[in-house]
mmCIF file of C-alpha atoms and ligand atoms in Angstrom:
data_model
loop_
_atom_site.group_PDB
_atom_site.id
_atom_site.type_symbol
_atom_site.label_atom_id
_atom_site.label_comp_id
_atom_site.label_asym_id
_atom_site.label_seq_id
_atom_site.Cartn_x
_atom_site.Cartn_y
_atom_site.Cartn_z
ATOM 1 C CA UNK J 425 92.661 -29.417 -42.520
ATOM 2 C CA UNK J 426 90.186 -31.948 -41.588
ATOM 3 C CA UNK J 427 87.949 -34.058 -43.640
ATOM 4 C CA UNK J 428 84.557 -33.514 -44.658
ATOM 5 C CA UNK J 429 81.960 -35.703 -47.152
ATOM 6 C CA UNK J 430 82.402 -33.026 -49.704
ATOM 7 C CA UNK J 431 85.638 -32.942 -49.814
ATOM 8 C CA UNK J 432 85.751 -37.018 -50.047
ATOM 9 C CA UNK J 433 83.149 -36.702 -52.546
ATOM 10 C CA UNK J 434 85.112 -34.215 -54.772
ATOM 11 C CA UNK J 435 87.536 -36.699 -55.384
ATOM 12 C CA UNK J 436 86.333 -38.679 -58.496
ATOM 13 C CA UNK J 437 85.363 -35.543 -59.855
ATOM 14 C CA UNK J 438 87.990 -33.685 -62.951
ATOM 15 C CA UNK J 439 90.534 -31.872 -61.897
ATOM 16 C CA UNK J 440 91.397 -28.652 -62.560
ATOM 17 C CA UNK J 441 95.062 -29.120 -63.893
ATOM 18 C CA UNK J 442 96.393 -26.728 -66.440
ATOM 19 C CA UNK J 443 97.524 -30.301 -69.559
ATOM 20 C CA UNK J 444 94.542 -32.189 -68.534
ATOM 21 C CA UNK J 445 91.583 -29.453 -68.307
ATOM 22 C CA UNK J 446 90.013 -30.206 -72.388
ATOM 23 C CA UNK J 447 91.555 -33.979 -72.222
ATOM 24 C CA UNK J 448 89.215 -35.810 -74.042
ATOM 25 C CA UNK J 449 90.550 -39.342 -71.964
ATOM 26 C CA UNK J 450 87.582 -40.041 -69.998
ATOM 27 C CA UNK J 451 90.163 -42.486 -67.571
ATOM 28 C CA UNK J 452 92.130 -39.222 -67.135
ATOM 29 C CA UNK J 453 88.527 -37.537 -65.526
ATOM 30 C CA UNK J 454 87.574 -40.399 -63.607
ATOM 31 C CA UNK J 455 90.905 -41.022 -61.945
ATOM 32 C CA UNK J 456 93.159 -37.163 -61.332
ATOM 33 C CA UNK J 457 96.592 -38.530 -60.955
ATOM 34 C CA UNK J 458 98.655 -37.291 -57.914
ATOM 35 C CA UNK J 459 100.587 -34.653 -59.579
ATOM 36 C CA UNK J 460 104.131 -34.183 -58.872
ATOM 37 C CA UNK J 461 106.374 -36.770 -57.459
ATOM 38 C CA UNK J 462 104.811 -39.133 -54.248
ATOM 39 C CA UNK J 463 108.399 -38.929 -53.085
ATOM 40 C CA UNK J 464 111.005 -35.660 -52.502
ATOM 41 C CA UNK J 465 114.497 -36.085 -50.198
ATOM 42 C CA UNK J 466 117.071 -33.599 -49.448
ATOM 43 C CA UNK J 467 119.280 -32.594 -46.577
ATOM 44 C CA UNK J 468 118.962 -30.125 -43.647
ATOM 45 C CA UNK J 469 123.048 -30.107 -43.097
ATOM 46 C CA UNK J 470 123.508 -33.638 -42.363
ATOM 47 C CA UNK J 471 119.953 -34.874 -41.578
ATOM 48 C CA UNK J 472 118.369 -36.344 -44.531
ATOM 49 C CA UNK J 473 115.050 -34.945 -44.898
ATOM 50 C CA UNK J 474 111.866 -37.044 -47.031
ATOM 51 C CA UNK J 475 108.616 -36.112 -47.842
ATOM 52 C CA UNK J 476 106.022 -38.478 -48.644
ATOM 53 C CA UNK J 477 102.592 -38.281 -49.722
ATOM 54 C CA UNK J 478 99.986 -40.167 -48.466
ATOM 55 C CA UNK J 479 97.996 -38.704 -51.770
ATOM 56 C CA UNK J 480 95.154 -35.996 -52.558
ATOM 57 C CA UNK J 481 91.498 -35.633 -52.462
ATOM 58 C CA UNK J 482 90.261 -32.887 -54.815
ATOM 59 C CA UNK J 483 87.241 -30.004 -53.547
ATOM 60 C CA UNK J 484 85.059 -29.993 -56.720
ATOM 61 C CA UNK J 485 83.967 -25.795 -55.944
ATOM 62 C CA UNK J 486 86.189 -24.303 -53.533
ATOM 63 C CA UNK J 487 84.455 -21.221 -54.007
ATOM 64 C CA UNK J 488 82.092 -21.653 -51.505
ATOM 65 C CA UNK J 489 82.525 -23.406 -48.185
ATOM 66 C CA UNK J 490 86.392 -23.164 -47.961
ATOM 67 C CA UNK J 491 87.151 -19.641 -47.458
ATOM 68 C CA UNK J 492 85.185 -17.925 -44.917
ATOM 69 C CA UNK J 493 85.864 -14.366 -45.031
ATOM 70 C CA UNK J 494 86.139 -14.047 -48.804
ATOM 71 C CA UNK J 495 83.296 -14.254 -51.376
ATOM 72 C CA UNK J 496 82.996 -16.881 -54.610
ATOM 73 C CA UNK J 497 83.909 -13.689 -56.608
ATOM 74 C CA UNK J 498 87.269 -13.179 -54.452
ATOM 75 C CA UNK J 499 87.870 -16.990 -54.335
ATOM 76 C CA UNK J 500 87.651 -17.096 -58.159
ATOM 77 C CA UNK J 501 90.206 -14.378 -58.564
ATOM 78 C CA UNK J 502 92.707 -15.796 -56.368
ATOM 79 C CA UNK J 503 92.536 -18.813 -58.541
ATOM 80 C CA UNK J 504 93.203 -16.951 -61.752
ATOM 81 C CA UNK J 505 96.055 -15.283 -60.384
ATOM 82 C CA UNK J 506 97.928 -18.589 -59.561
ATOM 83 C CA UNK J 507 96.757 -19.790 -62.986
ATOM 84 C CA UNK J 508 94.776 -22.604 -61.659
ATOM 85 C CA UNK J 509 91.556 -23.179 -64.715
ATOM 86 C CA UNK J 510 88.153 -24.202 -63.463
ATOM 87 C CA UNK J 511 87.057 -24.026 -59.695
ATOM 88 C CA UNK J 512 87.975 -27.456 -58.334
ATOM 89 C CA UNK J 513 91.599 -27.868 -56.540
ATOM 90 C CA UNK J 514 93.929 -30.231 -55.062
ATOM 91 C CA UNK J 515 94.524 -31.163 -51.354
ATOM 92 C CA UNK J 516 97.064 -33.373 -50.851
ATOM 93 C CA UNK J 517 98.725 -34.791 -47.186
ATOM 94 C CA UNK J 518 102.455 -35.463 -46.896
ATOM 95 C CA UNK J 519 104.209 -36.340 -44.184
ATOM 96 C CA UNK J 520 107.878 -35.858 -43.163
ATOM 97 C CA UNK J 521 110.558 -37.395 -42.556
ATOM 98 C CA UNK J 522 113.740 -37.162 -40.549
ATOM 99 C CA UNK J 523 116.396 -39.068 -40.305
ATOM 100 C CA UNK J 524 119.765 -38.741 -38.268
ATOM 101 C CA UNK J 525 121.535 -39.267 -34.375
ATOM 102 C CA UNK J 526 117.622 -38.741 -33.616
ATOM 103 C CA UNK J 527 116.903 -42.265 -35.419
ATOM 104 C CA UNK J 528 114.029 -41.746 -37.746
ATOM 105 C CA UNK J 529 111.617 -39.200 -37.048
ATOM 106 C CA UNK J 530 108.281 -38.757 -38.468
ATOM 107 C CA UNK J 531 106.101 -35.680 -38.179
ATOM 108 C CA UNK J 532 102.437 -36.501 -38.662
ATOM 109 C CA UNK J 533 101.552 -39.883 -39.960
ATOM 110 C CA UNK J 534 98.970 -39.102 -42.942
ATOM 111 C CA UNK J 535 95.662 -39.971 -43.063
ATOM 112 C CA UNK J 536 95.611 -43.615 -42.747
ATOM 113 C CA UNK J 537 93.216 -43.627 -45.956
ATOM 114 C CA UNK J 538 90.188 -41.317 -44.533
ATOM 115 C CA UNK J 539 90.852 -39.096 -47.275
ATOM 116 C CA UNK J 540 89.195 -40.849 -50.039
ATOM 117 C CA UNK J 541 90.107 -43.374 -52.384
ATOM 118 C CA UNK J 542 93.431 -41.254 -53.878
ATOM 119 C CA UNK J 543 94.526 -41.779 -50.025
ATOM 120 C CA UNK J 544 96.052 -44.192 -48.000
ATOM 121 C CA UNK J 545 99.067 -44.324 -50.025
ATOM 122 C CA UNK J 546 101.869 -43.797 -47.434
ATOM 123 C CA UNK J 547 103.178 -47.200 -46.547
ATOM 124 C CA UNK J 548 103.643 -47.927 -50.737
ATOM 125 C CA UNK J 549 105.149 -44.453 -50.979
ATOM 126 C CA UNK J 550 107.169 -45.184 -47.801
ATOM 127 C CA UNK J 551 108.079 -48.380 -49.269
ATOM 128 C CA UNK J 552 109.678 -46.687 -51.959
ATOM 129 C CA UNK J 553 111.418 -44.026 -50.249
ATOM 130 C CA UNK J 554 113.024 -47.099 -48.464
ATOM 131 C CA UNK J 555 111.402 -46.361 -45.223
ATOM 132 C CA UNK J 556 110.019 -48.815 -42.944
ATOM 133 C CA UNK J 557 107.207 -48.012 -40.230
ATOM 134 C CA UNK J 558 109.166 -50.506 -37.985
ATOM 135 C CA UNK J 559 112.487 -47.945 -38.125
ATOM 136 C CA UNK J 560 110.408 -45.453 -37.087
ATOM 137 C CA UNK J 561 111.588 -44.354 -33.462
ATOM 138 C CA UNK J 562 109.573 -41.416 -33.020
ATOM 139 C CA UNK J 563 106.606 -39.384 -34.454
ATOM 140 C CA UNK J 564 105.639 -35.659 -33.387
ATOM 141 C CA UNK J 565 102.872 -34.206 -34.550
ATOM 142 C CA UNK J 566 101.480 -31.037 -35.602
ATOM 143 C CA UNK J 567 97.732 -31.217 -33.959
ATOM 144 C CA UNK J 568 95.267 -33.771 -33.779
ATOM 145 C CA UNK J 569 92.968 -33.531 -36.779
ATOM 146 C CA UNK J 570 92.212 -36.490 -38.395
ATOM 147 C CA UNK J 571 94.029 -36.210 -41.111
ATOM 148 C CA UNK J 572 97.035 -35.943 -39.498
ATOM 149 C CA UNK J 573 96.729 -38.639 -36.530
ATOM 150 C CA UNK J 574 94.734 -41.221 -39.017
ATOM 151 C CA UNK J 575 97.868 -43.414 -40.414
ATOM 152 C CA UNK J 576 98.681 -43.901 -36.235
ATOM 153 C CA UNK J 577 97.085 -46.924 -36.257
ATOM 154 C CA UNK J 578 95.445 -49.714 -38.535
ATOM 155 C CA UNK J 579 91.852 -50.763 -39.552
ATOM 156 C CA UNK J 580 91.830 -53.266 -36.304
ATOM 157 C CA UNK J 581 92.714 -50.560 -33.973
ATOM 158 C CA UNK J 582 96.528 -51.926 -33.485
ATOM 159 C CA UNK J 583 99.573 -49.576 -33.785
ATOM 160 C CA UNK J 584 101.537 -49.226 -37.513
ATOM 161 C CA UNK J 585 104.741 -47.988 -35.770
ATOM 162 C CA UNK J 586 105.255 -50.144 -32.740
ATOM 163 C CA UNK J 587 108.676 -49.184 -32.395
ATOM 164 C CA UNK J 588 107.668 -45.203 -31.941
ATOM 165 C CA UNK J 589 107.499 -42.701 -28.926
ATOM 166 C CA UNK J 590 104.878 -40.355 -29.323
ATOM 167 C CA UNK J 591 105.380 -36.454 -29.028
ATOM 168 C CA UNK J 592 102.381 -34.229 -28.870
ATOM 169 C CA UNK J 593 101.743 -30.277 -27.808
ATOM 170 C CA UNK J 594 100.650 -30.263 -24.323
ATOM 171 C CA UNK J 595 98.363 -28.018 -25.419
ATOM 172 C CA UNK J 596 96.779 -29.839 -28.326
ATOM 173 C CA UNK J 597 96.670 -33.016 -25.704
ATOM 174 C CA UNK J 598 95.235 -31.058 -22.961
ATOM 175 C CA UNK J 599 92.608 -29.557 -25.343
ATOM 176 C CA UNK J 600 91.133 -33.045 -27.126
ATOM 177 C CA UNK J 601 91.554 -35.427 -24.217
ATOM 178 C CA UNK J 602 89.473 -32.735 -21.875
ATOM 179 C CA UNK J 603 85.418 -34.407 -21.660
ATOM 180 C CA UNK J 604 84.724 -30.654 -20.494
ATOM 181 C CA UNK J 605 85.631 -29.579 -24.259
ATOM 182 C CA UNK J 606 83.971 -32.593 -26.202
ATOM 183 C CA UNK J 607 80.742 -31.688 -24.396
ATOM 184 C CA UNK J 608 80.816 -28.193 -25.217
ATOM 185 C CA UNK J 609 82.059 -28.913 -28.768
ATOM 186 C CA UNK J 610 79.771 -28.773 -31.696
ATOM 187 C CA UNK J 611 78.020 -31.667 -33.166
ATOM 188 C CA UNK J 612 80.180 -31.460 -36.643
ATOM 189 C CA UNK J 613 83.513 -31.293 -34.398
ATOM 190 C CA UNK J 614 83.087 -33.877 -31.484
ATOM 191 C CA UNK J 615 83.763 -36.957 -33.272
ATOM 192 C CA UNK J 616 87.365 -35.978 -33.608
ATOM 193 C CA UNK J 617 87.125 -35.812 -29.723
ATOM 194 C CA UNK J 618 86.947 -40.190 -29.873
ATOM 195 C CA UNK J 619 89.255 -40.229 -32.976
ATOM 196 C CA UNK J 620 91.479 -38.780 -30.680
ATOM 197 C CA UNK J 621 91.511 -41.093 -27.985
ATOM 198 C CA UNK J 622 91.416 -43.941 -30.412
ATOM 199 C CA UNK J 623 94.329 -43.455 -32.763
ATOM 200 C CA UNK J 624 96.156 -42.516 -29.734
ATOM 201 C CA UNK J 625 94.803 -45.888 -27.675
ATOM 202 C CA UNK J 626 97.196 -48.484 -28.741
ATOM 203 C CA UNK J 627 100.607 -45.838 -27.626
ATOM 204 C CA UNK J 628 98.983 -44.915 -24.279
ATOM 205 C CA UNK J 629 102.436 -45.790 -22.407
ATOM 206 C CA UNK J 630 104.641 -43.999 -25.132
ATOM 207 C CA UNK J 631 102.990 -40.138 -25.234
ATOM 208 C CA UNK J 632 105.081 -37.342 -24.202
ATOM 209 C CA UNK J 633 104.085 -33.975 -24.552
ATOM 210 C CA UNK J 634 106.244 -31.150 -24.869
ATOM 211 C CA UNK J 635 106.361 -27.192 -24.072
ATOM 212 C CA UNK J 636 105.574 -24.387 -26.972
ATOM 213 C CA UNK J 637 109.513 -23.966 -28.414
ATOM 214 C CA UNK J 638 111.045 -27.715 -26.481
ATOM 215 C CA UNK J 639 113.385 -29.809 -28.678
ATOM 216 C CA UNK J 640 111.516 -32.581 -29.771
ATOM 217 C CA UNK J 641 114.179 -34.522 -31.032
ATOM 218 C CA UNK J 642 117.876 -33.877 -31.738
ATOM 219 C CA UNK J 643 117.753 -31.020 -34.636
ATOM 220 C CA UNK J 644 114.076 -31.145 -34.506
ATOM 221 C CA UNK J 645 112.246 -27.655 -32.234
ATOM 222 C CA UNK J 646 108.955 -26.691 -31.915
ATOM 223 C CA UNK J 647 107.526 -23.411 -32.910
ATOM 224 C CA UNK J 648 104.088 -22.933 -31.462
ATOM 225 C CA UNK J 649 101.736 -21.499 -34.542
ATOM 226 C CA UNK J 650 98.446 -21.962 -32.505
ATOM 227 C CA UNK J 651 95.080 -21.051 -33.934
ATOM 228 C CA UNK J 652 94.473 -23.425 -36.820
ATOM 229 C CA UNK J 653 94.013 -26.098 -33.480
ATOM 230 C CA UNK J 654 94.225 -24.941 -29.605
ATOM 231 C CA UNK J 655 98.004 -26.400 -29.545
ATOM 232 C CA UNK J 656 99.080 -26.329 -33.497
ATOM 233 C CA UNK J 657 102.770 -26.735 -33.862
ATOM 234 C CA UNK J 658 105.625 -25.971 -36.533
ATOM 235 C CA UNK J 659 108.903 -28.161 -36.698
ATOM 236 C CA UNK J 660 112.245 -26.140 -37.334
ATOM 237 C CA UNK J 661 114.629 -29.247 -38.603
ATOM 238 C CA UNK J 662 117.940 -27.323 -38.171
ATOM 239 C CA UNK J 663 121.536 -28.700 -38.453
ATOM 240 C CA UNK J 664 124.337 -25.800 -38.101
ATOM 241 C CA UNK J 665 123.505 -22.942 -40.775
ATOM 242 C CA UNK J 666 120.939 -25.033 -42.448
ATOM 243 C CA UNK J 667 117.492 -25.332 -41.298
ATOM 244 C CA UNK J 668 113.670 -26.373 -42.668
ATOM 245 C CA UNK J 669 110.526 -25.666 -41.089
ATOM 246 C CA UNK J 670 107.376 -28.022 -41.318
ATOM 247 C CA UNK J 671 104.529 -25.545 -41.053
ATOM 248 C CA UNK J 672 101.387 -28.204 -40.734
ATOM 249 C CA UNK J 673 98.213 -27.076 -41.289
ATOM 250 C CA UNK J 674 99.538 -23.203 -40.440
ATOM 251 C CA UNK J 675 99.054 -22.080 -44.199
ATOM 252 C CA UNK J 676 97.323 -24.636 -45.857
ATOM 253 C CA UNK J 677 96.563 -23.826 -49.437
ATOM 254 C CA UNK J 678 99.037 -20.949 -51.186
ATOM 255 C CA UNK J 679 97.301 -19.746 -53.363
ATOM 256 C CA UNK J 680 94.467 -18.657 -50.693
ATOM 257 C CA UNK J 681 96.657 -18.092 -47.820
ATOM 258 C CA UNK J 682 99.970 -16.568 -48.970
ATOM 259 C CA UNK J 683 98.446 -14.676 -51.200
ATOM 260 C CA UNK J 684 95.899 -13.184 -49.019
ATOM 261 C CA UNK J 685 97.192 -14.020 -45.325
ATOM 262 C CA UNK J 686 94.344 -12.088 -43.617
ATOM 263 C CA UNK J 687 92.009 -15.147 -45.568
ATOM 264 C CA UNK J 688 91.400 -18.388 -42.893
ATOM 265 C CA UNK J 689 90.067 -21.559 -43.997
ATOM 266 C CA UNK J 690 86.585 -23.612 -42.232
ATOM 267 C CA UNK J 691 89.298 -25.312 -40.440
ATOM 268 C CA UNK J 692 90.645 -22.614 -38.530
ATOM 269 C CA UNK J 693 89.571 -23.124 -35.085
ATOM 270 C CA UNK J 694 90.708 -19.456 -33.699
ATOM 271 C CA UNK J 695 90.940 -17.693 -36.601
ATOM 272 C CA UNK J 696 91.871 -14.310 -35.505
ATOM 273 C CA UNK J 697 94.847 -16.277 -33.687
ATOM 274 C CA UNK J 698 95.300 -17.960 -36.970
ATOM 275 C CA UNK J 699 95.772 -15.130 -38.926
ATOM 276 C CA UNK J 700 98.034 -13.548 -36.590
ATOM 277 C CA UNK J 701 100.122 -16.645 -36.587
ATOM 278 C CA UNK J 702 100.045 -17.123 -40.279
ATOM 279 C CA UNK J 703 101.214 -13.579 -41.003
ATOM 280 C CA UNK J 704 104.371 -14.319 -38.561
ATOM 281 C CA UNK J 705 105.059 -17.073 -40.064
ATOM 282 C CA UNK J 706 105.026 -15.579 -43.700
ATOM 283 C CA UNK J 707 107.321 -12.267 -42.616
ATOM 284 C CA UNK J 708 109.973 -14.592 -40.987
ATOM 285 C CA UNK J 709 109.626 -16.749 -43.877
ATOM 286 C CA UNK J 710 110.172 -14.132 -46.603
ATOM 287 C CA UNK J 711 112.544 -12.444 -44.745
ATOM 288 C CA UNK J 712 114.844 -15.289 -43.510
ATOM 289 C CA UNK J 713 114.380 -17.126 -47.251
ATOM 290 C CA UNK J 714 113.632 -19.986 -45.416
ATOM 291 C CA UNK J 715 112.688 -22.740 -46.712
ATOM 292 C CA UNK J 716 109.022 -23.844 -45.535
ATOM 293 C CA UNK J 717 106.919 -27.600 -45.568
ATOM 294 C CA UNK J 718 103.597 -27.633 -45.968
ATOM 295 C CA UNK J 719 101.598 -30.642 -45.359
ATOM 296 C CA UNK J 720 98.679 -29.541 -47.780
ATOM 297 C CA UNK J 721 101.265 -28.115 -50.514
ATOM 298 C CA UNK J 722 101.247 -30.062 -53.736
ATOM 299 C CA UNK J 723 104.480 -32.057 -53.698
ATOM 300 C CA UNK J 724 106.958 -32.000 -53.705
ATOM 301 C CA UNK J 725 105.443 -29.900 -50.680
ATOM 302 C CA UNK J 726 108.405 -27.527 -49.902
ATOM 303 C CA UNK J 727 109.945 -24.316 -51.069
ATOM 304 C CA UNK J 728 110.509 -20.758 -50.132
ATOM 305 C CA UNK J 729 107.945 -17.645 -49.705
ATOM 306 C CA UNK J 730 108.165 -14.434 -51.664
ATOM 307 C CA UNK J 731 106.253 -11.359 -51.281
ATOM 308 C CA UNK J 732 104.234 -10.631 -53.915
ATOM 309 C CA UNK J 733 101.715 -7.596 -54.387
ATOM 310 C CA UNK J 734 100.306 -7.059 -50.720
ATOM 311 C CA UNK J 735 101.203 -11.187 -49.539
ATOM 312 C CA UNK J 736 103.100 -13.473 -50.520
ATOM 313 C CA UNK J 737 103.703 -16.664 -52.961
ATOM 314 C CA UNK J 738 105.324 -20.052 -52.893
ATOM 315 C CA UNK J 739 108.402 -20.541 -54.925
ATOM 316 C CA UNK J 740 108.499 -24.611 -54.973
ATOM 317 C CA UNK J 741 111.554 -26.279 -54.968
ATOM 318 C CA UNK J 742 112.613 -28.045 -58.247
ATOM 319 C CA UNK J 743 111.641 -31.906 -57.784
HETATM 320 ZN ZN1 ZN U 266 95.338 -30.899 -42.318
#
């Protein structure tokens, strides 16, 4: 997803978690701690797999202004069936991490703090996972909203991970570093045109960008999920029988968009594409039991899909 003001603003406001909706601690209103842990490891055969948050920001009404095609009433129901009180929700960013013969691999980079004042967390929570941004040999990402490509690079301008190549979707590259598309872009969408170029300034000599379906890195392939962005991209870690898949921002929040797939989110750039690629993703999900990433998922961020009634659910894995 991308940022917005309202979103940014939500964030000091309560949140809607079932234990702390009717606290009376006024610290506990001004301040929604991340829930869940900020860090979550396991293995993909023999590559060791970490998520880490970079934190949340918090939509104070997602009833309006979130969901396009379904109305406050819909919205409002889809909360009450996950069993989320009150009308304000979580949206956190984590990142992943590989690590194995590739080096250490990092897919997206968080939001280097442009999320609000619960973000910015990722070098602390990368600190603790025992993860360096120097080790860092490579980072592939997902598509180019901000979000995503903010941690890239520091207040000055300069590069976090100057040890890193670069991987990007030739066709998320081709689509924000085209002038032809910033100047037909809308007002509201062409400053992530320059974000673009900027975060990606200081690695200018270390970009590749790969085919729909290349290997990225060893036991790392991309699965093209376009729609959400022009070249949006999954990440199937896979070692021998095991295997992960990082979905981005393909499903963002569950209980919208596994429960009602055909929903998309504002930040859906094709969404007919989007909702093609998001049911896909869900059937081969359910059906293979895999075990799915999301970068919006409250952490630890990872589990497996289920149908359930006419879509589907996330089971999360046990922290
Ligand atoms: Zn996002």
């Amino acid at each position: 997803m991308q940022m917005n003001r309202r979103a940014v603003l939500g964030a000091t406001t309560l949140l809607a978690v079932p234990g702390l909706v009717g606290a009376r601690d006024a610290a506990a209103q001004a301040a929604p701690p991340v829930v869940g842990p900020a860090v979550h490891r396991f293995q993909v055969g023999a590559l060791r797999v970490t998520v880490v948050t970079d934190g949340t920001n918090v939509r104070q009404d997602v009833r309006q202004g979130l969901v396009v095609n379904a109305s406050a009433e819909q919205v409002s129901g889809a909360l009450q069936a996950a069993g989320i009180q009150g009308v304000a929700m979580r949206n956190p960013f984590n990142v992943t991490f590989v690590e194995g013969p590739g080096g250490l691999v990092a897919i997206d980079v968080g939001t280097g703090g442009i999320g609000g004042p619960q973000t910015g967390a990722m070098h602390a929570n990368m600190r603790e996972a025992g993860l360096d941004p120097a080790r860092v040999t490579r980072i592939v990402h997902t598509h180019f909203h901000g979000d995503h490509i903010g941690g890239l690079t520091n207040a000055e301008g300069a590069a976090i991970y100057p040890n890193a190549t670069i991987a990007v979707p030739e066709r998320e590259w081709a689509f924000w570093m085209d002038a032809g598309e910033e100047s037909r872009a809308s007002e509201a969408r062409r400053p992530a045109f320059a974000n673009a170029r900027r975060r990606f300034g200081p690695y200018a000599q270390k970009v590749e960008r790969f085919a729909p379906d290349a290997q990225v890195a060893p036991g790392i392939r991309a699965v093209a999920t376009n729609g959400h962005s022009p070249g949006h991209t999954s990440f199937l870690i896979h070692d021998g029988n095991e295997q992960a898949l990082v979905i981005g921002d393909a499903i963002t929040t569950p209980a919208f968009f596994m429960a009602n797939p055909e929903w998309y989110p504002v930040f859906d750039m094709d969404p007919t594409m989007a909702v093609e690629t998001r049911k896909r993703l869900l059937d081969r999900a359910a059906t293979e039991r895999m075990q799915v990433i999301g970068y919006h998922f409250d952490m630890p961020a990872t589990g497996r899909v289920e149908r359930a009634g006419t879509g589907y659910r996330l089971v999360p894995a046990t922290a």
